[in-house]
Coordinates of C-alpha atoms in Angstrom, one line a residue:
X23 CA 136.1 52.4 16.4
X24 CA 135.3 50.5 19.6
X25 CA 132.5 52.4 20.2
X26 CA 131.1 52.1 16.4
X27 CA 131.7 48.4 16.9
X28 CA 129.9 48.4 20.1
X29 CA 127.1 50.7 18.4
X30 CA 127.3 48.4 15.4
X31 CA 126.7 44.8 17.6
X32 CA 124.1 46.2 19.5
X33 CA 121.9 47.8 16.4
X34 CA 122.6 43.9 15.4
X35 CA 121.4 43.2 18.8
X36 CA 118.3 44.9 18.8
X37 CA 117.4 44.0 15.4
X38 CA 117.8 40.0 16.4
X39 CA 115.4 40.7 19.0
X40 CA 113.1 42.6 17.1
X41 CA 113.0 39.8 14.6
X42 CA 112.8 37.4 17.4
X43 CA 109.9 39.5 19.1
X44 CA 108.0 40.3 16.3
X45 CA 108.5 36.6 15.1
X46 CA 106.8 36.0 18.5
X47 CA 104.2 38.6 18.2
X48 CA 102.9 36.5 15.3
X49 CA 103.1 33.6 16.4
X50 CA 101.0 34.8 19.5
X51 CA 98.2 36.5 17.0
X52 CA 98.1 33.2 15.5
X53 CA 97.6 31.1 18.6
X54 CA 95.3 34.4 19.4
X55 CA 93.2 33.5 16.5
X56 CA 93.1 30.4 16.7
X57 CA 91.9 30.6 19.9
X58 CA 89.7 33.1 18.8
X59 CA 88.1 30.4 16.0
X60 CA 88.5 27.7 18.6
X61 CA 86.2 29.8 20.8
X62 CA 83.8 30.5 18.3
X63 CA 83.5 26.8 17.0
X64 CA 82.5 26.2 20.7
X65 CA 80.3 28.9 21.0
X66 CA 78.4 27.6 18.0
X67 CA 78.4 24.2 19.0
X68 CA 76.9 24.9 22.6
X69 CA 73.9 27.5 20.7
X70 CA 73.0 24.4 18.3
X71 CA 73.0 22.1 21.4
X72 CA 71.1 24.8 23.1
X73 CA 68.9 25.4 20.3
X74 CA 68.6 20.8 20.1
X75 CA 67.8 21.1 24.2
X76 CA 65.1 23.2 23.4
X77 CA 63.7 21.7 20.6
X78 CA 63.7 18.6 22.4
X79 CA 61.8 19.9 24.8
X80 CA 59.0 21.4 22.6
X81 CA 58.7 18.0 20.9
X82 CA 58.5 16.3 24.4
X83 CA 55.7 19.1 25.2
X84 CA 54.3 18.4 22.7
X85 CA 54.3 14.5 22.1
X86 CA 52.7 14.7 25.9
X87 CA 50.5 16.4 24.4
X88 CA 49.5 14.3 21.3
X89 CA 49.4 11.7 23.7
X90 CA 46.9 13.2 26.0
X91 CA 44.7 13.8 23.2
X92 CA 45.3 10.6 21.6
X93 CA 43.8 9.3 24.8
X94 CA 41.1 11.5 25.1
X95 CA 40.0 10.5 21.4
X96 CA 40.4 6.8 22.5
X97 CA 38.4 7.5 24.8
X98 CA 35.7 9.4 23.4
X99 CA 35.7 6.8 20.2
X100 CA 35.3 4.1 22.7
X101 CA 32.6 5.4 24.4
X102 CA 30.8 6.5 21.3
X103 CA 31.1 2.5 20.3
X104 CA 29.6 2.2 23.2
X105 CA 26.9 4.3 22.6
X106 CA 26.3 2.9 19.1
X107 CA 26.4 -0.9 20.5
X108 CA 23.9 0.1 23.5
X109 CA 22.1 2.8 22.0
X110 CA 21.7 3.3 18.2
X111 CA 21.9 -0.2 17.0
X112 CA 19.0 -1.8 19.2
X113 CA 17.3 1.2 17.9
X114 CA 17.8 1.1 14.5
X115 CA 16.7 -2.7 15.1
X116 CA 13.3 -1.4 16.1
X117 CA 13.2 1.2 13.7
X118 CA 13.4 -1.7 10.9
X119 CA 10.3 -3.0 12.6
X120 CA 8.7 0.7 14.2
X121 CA 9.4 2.8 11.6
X122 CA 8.0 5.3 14.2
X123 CA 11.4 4.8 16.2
X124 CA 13.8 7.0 15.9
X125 CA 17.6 5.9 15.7
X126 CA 19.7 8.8 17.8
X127 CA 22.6 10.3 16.0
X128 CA 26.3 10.2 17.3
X129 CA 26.4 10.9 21.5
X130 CA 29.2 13.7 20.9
X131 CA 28.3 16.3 18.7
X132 CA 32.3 16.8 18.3
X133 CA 31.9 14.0 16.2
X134 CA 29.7 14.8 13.6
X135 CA 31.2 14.7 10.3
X136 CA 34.4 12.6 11.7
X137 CA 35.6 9.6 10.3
X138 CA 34.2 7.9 13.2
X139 CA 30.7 9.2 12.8
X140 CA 31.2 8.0 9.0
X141 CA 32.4 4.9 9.9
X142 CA 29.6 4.4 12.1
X143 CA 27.1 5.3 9.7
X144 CA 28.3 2.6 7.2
X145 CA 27.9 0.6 9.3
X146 CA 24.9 1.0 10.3
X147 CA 24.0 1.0 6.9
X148 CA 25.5 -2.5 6.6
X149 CA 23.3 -3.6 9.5
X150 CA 20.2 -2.2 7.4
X151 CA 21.1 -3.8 3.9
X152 CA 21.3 -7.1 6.0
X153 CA 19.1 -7.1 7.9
X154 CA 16.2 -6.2 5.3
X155 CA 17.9 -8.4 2.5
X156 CA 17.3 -11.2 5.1
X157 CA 13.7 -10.1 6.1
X158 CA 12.7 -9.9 2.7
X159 CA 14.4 -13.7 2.0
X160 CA 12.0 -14.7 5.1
X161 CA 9.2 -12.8 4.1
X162 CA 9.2 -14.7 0.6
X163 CA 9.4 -17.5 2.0
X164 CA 6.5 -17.1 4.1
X165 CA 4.5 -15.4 1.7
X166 CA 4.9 -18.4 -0.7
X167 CA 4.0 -21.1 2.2
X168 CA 0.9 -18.5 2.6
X169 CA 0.0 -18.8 -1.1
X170 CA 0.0 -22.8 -0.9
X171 CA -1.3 -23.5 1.8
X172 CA -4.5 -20.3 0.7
X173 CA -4.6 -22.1 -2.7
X174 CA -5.2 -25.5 -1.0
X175 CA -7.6 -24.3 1.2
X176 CA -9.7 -22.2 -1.9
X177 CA -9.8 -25.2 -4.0
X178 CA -11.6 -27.4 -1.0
X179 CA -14.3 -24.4 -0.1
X180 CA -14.9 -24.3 -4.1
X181 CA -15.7 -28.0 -4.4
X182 CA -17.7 -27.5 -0.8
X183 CA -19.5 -24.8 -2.6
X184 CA -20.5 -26.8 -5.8
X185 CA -21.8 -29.5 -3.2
X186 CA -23.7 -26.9 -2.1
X187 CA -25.0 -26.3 -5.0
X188 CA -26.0 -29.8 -5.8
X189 CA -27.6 -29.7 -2.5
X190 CA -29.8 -26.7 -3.0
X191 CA -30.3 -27.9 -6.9
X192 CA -31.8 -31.2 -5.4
X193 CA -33.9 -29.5 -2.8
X194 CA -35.2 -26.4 -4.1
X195 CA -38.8 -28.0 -3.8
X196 CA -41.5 -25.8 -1.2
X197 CA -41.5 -28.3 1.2
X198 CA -37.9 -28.0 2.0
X199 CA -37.8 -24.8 2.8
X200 CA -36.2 -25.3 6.3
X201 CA -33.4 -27.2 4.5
X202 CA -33.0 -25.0 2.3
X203 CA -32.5 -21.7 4.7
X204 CA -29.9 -24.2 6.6
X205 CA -28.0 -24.9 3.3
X206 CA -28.0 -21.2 1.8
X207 CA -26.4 -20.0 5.6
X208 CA -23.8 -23.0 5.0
X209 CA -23.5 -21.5 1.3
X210 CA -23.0 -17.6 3.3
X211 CA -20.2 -19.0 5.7
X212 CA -18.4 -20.5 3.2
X213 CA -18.5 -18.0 0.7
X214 CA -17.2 -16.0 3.7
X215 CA -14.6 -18.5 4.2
X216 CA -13.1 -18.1 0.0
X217 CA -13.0 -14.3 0.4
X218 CA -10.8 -14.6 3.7
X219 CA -8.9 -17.1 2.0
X220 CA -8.8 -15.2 -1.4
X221 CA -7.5 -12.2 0.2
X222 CA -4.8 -13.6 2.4
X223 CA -3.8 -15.6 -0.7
X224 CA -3.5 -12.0 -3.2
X225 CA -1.8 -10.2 -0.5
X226 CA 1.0 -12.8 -0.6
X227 CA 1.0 -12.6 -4.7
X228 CA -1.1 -15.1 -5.5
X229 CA -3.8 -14.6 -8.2
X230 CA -8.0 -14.3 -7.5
X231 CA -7.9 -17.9 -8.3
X232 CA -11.4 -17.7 -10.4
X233 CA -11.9 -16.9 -14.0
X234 CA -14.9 -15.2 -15.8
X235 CA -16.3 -14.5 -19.0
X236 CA -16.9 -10.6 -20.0
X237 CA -19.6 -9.2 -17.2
X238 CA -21.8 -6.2 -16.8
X239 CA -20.4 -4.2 -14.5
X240 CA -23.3 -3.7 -12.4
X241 CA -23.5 -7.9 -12.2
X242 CA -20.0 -7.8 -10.4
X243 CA -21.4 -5.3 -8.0
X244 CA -24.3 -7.3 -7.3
X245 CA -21.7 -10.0 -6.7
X246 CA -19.7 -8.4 -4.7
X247 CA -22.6 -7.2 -2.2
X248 CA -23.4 -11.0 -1.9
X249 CA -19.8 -11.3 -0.7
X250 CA -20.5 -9.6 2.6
X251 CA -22.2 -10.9 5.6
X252 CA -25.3 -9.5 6.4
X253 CA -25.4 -7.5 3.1
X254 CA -29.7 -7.5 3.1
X255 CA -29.5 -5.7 6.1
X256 CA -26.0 -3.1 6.5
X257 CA -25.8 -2.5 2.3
X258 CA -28.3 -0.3 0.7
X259 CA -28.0 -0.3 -3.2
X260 CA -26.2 -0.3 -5.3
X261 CA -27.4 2.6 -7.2
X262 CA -27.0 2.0 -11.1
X263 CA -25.9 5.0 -12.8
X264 CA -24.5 3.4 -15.9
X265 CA -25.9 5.0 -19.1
X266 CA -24.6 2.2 -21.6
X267 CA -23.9 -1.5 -21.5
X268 CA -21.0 -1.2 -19.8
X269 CA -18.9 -4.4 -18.5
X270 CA -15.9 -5.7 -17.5
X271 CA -13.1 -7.5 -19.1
X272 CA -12.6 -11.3 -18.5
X273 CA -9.3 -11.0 -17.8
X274 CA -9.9 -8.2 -14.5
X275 CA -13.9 -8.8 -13.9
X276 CA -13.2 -11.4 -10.8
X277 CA -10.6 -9.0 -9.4
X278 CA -13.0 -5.6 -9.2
X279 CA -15.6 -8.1 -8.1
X280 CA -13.1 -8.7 -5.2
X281 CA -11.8 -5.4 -4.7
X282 CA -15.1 -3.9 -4.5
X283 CA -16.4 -6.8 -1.8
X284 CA -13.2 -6.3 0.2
X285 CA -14.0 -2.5 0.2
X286 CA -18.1 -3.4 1.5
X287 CA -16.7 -5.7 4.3
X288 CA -14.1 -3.0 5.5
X289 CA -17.2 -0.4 5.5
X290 CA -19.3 -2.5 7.1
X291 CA -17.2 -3.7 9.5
X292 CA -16.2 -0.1 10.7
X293 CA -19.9 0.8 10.9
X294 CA -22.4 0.7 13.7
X295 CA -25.0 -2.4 12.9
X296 CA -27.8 0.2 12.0
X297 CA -25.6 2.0 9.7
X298 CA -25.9 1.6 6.3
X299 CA -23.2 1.4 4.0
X300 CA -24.4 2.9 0.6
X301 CA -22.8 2.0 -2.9
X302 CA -23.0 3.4 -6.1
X303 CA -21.9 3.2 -10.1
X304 CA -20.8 5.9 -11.8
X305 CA -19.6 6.2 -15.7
X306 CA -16.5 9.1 -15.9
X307 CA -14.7 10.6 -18.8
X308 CA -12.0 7.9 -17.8
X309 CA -14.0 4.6 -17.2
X310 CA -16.0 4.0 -14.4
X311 CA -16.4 4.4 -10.4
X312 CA -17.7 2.1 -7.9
X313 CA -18.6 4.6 -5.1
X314 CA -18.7 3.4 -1.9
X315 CA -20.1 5.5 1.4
X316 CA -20.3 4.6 5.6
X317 CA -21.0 6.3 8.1
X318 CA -19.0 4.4 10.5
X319 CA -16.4 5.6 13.1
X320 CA -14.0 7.1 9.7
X321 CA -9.9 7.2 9.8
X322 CA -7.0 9.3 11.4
X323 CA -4.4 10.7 9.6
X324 CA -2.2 7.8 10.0
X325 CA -4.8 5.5 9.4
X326 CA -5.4 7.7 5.8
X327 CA -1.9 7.6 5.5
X328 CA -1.6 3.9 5.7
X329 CA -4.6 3.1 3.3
X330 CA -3.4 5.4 0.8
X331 CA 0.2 3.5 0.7
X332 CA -1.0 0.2 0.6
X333 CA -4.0 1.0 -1.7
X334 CA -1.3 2.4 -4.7
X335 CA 0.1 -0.6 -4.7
X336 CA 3.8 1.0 -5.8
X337 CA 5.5 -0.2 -2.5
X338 CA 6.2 -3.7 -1.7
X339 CA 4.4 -5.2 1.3
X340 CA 5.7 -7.6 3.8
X341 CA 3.9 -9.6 6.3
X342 CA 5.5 -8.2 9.3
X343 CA 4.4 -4.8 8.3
X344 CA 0.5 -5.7 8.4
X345 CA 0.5 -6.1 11.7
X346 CA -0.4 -9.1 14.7
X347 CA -3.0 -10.7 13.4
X348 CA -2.6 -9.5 9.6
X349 CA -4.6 -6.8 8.1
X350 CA -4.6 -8.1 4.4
X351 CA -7.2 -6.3 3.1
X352 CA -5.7 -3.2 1.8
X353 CA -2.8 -4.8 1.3
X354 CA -4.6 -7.4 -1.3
X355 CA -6.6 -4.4 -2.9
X356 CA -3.0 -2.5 -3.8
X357 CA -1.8 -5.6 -5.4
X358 CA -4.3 -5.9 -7.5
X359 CA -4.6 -2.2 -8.7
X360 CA -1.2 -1.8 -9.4
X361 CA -1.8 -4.9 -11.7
X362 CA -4.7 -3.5 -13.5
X363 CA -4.1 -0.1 -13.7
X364 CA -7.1 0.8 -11.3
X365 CA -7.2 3.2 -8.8
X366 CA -8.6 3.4 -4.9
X367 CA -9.1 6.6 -3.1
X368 CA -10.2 7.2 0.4
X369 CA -11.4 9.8 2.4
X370 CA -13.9 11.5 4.6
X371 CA -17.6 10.9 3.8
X372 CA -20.1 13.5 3.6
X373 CA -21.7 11.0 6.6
X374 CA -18.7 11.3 8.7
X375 CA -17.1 7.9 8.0
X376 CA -15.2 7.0 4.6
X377 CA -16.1 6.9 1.4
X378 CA -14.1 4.9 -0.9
X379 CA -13.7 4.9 -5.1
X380 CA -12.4 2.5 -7.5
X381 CA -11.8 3.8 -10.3
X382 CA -11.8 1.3 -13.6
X383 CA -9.3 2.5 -16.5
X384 CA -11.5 2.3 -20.4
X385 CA -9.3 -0.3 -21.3
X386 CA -10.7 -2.7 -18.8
X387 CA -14.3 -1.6 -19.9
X388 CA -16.3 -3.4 -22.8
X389 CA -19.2 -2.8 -24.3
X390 CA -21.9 -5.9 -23.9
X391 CA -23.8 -7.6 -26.6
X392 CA -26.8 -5.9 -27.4
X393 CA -28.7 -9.1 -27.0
X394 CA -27.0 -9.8 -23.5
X395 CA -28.6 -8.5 -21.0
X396 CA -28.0 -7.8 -17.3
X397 CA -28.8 -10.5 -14.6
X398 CA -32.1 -10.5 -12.6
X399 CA -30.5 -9.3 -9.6
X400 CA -29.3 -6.3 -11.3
X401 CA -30.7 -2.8 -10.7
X402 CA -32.1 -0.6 -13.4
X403 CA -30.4 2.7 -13.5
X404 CA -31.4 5.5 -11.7
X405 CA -32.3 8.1 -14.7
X406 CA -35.2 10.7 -14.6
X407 CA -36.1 12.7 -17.3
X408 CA -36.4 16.1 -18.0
X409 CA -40.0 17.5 -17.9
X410 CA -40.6 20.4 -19.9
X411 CA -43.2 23.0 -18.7
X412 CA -47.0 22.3 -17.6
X413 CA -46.0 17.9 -19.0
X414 CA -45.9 15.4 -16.2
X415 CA -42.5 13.2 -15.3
X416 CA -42.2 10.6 -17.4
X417 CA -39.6 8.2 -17.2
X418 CA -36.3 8.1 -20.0
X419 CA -35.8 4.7 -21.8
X420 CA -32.9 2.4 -20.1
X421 CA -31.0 1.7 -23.3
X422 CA -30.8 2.9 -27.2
X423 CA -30.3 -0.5 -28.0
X424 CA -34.1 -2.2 -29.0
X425 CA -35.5 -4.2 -26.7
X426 CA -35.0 -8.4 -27.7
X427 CA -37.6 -10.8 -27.1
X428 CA -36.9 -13.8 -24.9
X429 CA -38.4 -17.4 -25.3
X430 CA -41.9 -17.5 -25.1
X431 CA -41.7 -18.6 -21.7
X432 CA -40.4 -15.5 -20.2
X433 CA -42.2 -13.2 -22.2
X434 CA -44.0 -11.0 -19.8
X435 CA -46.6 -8.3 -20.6
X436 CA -45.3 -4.8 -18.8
X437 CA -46.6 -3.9 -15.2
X438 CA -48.2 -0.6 -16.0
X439 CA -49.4 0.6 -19.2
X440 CA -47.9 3.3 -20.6
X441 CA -49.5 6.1 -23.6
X442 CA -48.3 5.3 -27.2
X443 CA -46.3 8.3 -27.0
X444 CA -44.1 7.2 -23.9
X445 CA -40.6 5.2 -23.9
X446 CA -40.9 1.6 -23.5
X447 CA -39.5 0.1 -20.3
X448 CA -37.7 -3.2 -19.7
X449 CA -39.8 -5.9 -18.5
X450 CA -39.1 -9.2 -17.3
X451 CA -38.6 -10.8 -20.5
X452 CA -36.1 -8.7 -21.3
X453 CA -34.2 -9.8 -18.3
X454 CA -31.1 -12.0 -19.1
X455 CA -30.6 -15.2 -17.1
X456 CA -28.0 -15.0 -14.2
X457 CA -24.2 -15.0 -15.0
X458 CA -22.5 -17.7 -16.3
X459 CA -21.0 -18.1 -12.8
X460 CA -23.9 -18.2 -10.5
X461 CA -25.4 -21.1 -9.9
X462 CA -29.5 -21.2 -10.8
X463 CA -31.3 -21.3 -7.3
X464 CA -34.4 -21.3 -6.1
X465 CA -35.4 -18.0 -5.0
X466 CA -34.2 -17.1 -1.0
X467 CA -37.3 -16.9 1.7
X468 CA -37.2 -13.2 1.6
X469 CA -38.5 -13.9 -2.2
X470 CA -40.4 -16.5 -1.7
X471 CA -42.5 -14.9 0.6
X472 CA -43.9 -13.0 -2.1
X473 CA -47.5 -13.7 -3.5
X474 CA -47.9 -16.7 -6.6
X475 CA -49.7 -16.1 -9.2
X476 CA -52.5 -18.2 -9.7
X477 CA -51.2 -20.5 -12.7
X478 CA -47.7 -20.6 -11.6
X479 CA -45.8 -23.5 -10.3
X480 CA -46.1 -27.1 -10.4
X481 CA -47.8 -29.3 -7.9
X482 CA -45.9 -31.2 -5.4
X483 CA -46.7 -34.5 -3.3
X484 CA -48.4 -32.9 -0.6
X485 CA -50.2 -30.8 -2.8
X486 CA -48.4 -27.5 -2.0
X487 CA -47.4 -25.5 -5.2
X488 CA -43.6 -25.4 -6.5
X489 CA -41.6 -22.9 -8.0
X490 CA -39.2 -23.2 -11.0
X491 CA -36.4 -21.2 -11.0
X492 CA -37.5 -20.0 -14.8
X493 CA -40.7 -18.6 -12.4
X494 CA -38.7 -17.1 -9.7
X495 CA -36.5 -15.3 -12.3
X496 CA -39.3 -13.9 -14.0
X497 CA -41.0 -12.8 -10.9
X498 CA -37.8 -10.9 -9.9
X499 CA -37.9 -9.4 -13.1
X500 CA -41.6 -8.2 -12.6
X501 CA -40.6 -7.4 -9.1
X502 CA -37.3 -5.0 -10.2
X503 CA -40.0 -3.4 -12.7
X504 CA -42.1 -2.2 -10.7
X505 CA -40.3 -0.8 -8.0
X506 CA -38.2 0.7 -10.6
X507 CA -41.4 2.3 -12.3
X508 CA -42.5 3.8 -8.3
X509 CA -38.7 5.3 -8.1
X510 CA -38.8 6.9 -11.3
X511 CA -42.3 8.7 -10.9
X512 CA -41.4 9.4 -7.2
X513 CA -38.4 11.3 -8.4
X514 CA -38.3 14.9 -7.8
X515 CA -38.7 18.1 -11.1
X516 CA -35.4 19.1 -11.3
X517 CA -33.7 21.0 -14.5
X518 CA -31.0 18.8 -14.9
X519 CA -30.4 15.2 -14.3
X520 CA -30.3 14.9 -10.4
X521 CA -28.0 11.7 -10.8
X522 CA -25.1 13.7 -12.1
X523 CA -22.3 14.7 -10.2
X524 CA -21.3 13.3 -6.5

């Protein structure tokens, strides 16, 4: 019994402390495992503050190295600034008044295409707008002083030119012949003067400043050569080969008569003084062409350039671009083509220099009265008939139109007799008195060197013998036939009309 009691207590025994040591045991595997999580929380926490550690230091890498090359583009944008405040803007300042200059693009080519490059351009661009928007204000302004002070000027060299006039009216006796040289070379200079001042005037937008009645085309040619200094000795013509009575429009006669003189001066100017310049009028499927030859010292390709863009007309010109002192002739010419319509080509002459055409549009073309007739002063056209075989050159008639008598005191037998069978010719009686616009002069010493018929004239107090101008026109007349009559049998047999083509 003792011993079952002692077996008994200690199987109690043992199980106590099993109890108490497994109780223990889990107690310890808990602590274990929370150790074990504890353990774990801290490893994660130090890999996230490893993985922060490192992150931070890629950012700081990499914000050192944003900031280098934020300092870098500084840098390089300051410098280009640089570049465009030294460099591209002066130049684009001289480009505005060189077009020739060339305005350099961005200093960096690793900027082309940036913001900064755009930025730059725009403004740039800016600059440009402004600075042309102001030139243009400027330019008006001048170009409107210009036409004032021009249409000031024209109006005093007009009334100085009726004085002359008077002046030649009141002495166009014989025996003021040396006064009358003086006054037509005062006349010369200041007709001289009105062109300078027309054209400087019309290439500011002003108008001709004269008005004229419809006119024969070749009249306004015959105008124009008077128009140019020295025009008896450096212009040869002009050559008439109109077929009809063709003329000019009122409202755009003075302006081809101004167009065409501006066109003589430039050739003659550009021309050796034994050169002659060599003009011509030509009737076209489209109108008519003034034709205008030299054989002077001719243009570049520039220079062509140049003359062809101001002689459309279609781009606006300022002062500045016409150089120091202004070139206004081509200029003034453009304007006044682009107004009308017209049309002025240049290029190289067959002589080596220029030759220049204005074309005239049909609808600034009439057709003259038949019972109008050209001035005295105008040419007879150049026409030759076509001879048929084993017949002799005879000359074609001038017009379709019949010939009208004059007043009894022009009426003028022909210089040559002709057979029954051969066209008439114009004589002096057909021969119209001058334009409405020129003045009625006596005759300039070249003519009046001429012989006088016996019965002409009126005596004067010294006993020397006078010339009307009703004489003087008829002797021009007379004068015109003949030569024309020598030209035409002079002409060479050809099959066709040599006067065609050019």
């Amino acid at each position: 019994m003792i011993v079952a009691v002692v077996l008994a207590l200690a199987l109690v025994g043992v199980l106590v402390l099993h109890t108490r040591v497994r109780r223990n045991l889990a107690q310890a595997h808990g602590q274990l495992a929370q150790a074990r999580q504890a353990q774990e929380h801290v490893t994660r926490e130090t890999s996230a503050r490893n993985q922060r550690l490192v992150q931070a230091e890629r950012q700081a890498q990499e914000s050192t190295e944003l900031l280098r090359e934020a300092r870098a583009q500084h840098d390089l944008v300051r410098a280009e600034t640089e570049h465009l405040i030294s460099k591209r803007i002066p130049a684009l300042l001289s480009h505005l008044r060189a077009p020739h200059v060339i305005v350099p693009g961005v200093q960096n080519p690793a900027l082309a295409g940036t913001d900064v490059d755009r930025q730059h351009r725009a403004l740039l661009d800016a600059l440009t707008r402004g600075v042309r928007e102001e030139g243009e204000r400027i330019d008006e302004a001048a170009q409107s002083v210009v036409r004032g002070a021009m249409s000031r000027v024209q109006t005093q060299a007009l009334r100085a030119q009726d004085l002359l006039a008077g002046v030649q009216q009141r002495y166009s006796g014989d025996e003021h012949t040396a006064l009358l040289r003086e006054v037509l070379g005062l006349d010369m200079f200041n007709e001289l003067i009105i062109r300078r001042v027309q054209v400087s005037g019309i290439a500011c937008g002003a108008t001709t400043g004269l008005s004229r009645d419809d006119t024969y085309l070749v009249d306004l040619v015959v105008g124009a050569i008077s128009r140019v200094e020295n025009f008896e000795l450096r212009i040869e013509g002009p050559a008439n080969h109109l077929r009809r009575r063709i003329g000019v429009a009122a409202r755009a006669a003075e302006s081809i008569l101004f167009i065409t003189a501006e066109l003589l001066a430039n050739a003659v100017h550009h021309s050796h003084g034994t050169l002659k310049v060599t003009i011509a009028v030509h009737e076209t499927n489209n109108g008519a062409a003034i034709v205008i030859d030299d054989a002077g010292v001719g243009l570049n390709e520039d220079q062509y350039a140049r003359a062809s863009r101001l002689l459309g007309g279609t781009q606006p010109v300022r002062l500045v671009d016409l150089g120091n002192p202004p070139r206004t002739g081509w200029a003034a010419i453009g304007r006044q083509v682009s107004h009308y319509g017209m049309q002025v080509t240049v290029k190289k002459s067959a002589f080596g220099g220029v030759q220049a055409v204005l074309s005239i549009p049909t609808a600034l073309l009439v057709e003259m009265p038949e019972d109008s007739r050209p001035s005295v002063l105008a040419p007879e056209p150049v026409r030759a008939a076509v001879p048929s075989a084993g017949t002799a050159l005879r000359p074609e008639p001038v017009s379709a139109a019949p010939v009208q008598p004059m007043a009894a005191a022009h009426r003028q037998e022909p210089v040559r007799a002709e057979p029954p069978t051969a066209p008439q010719q114009r004589s002096g009686e057909d021969l119209a008195p001058l334009p409405q616009r020129r003045r009625q002069a006596p005759p300039t010493p070249r003519a009046a060197s001429g012989a006088r018929p016996a019965g002409g004239g009126s005596q004067g107090p010294d006993s020397r013998l006078l010339t009307t101008p009703e004489e003087a026109q008829k002797r021009w007349g007379d004068f015109q036939v003949g030569a024309e009559a020598g030209r035409r049998e002079a002409l060479p047999a050809e099959q066709h009309d040599i006067t065609e083509g050019n």
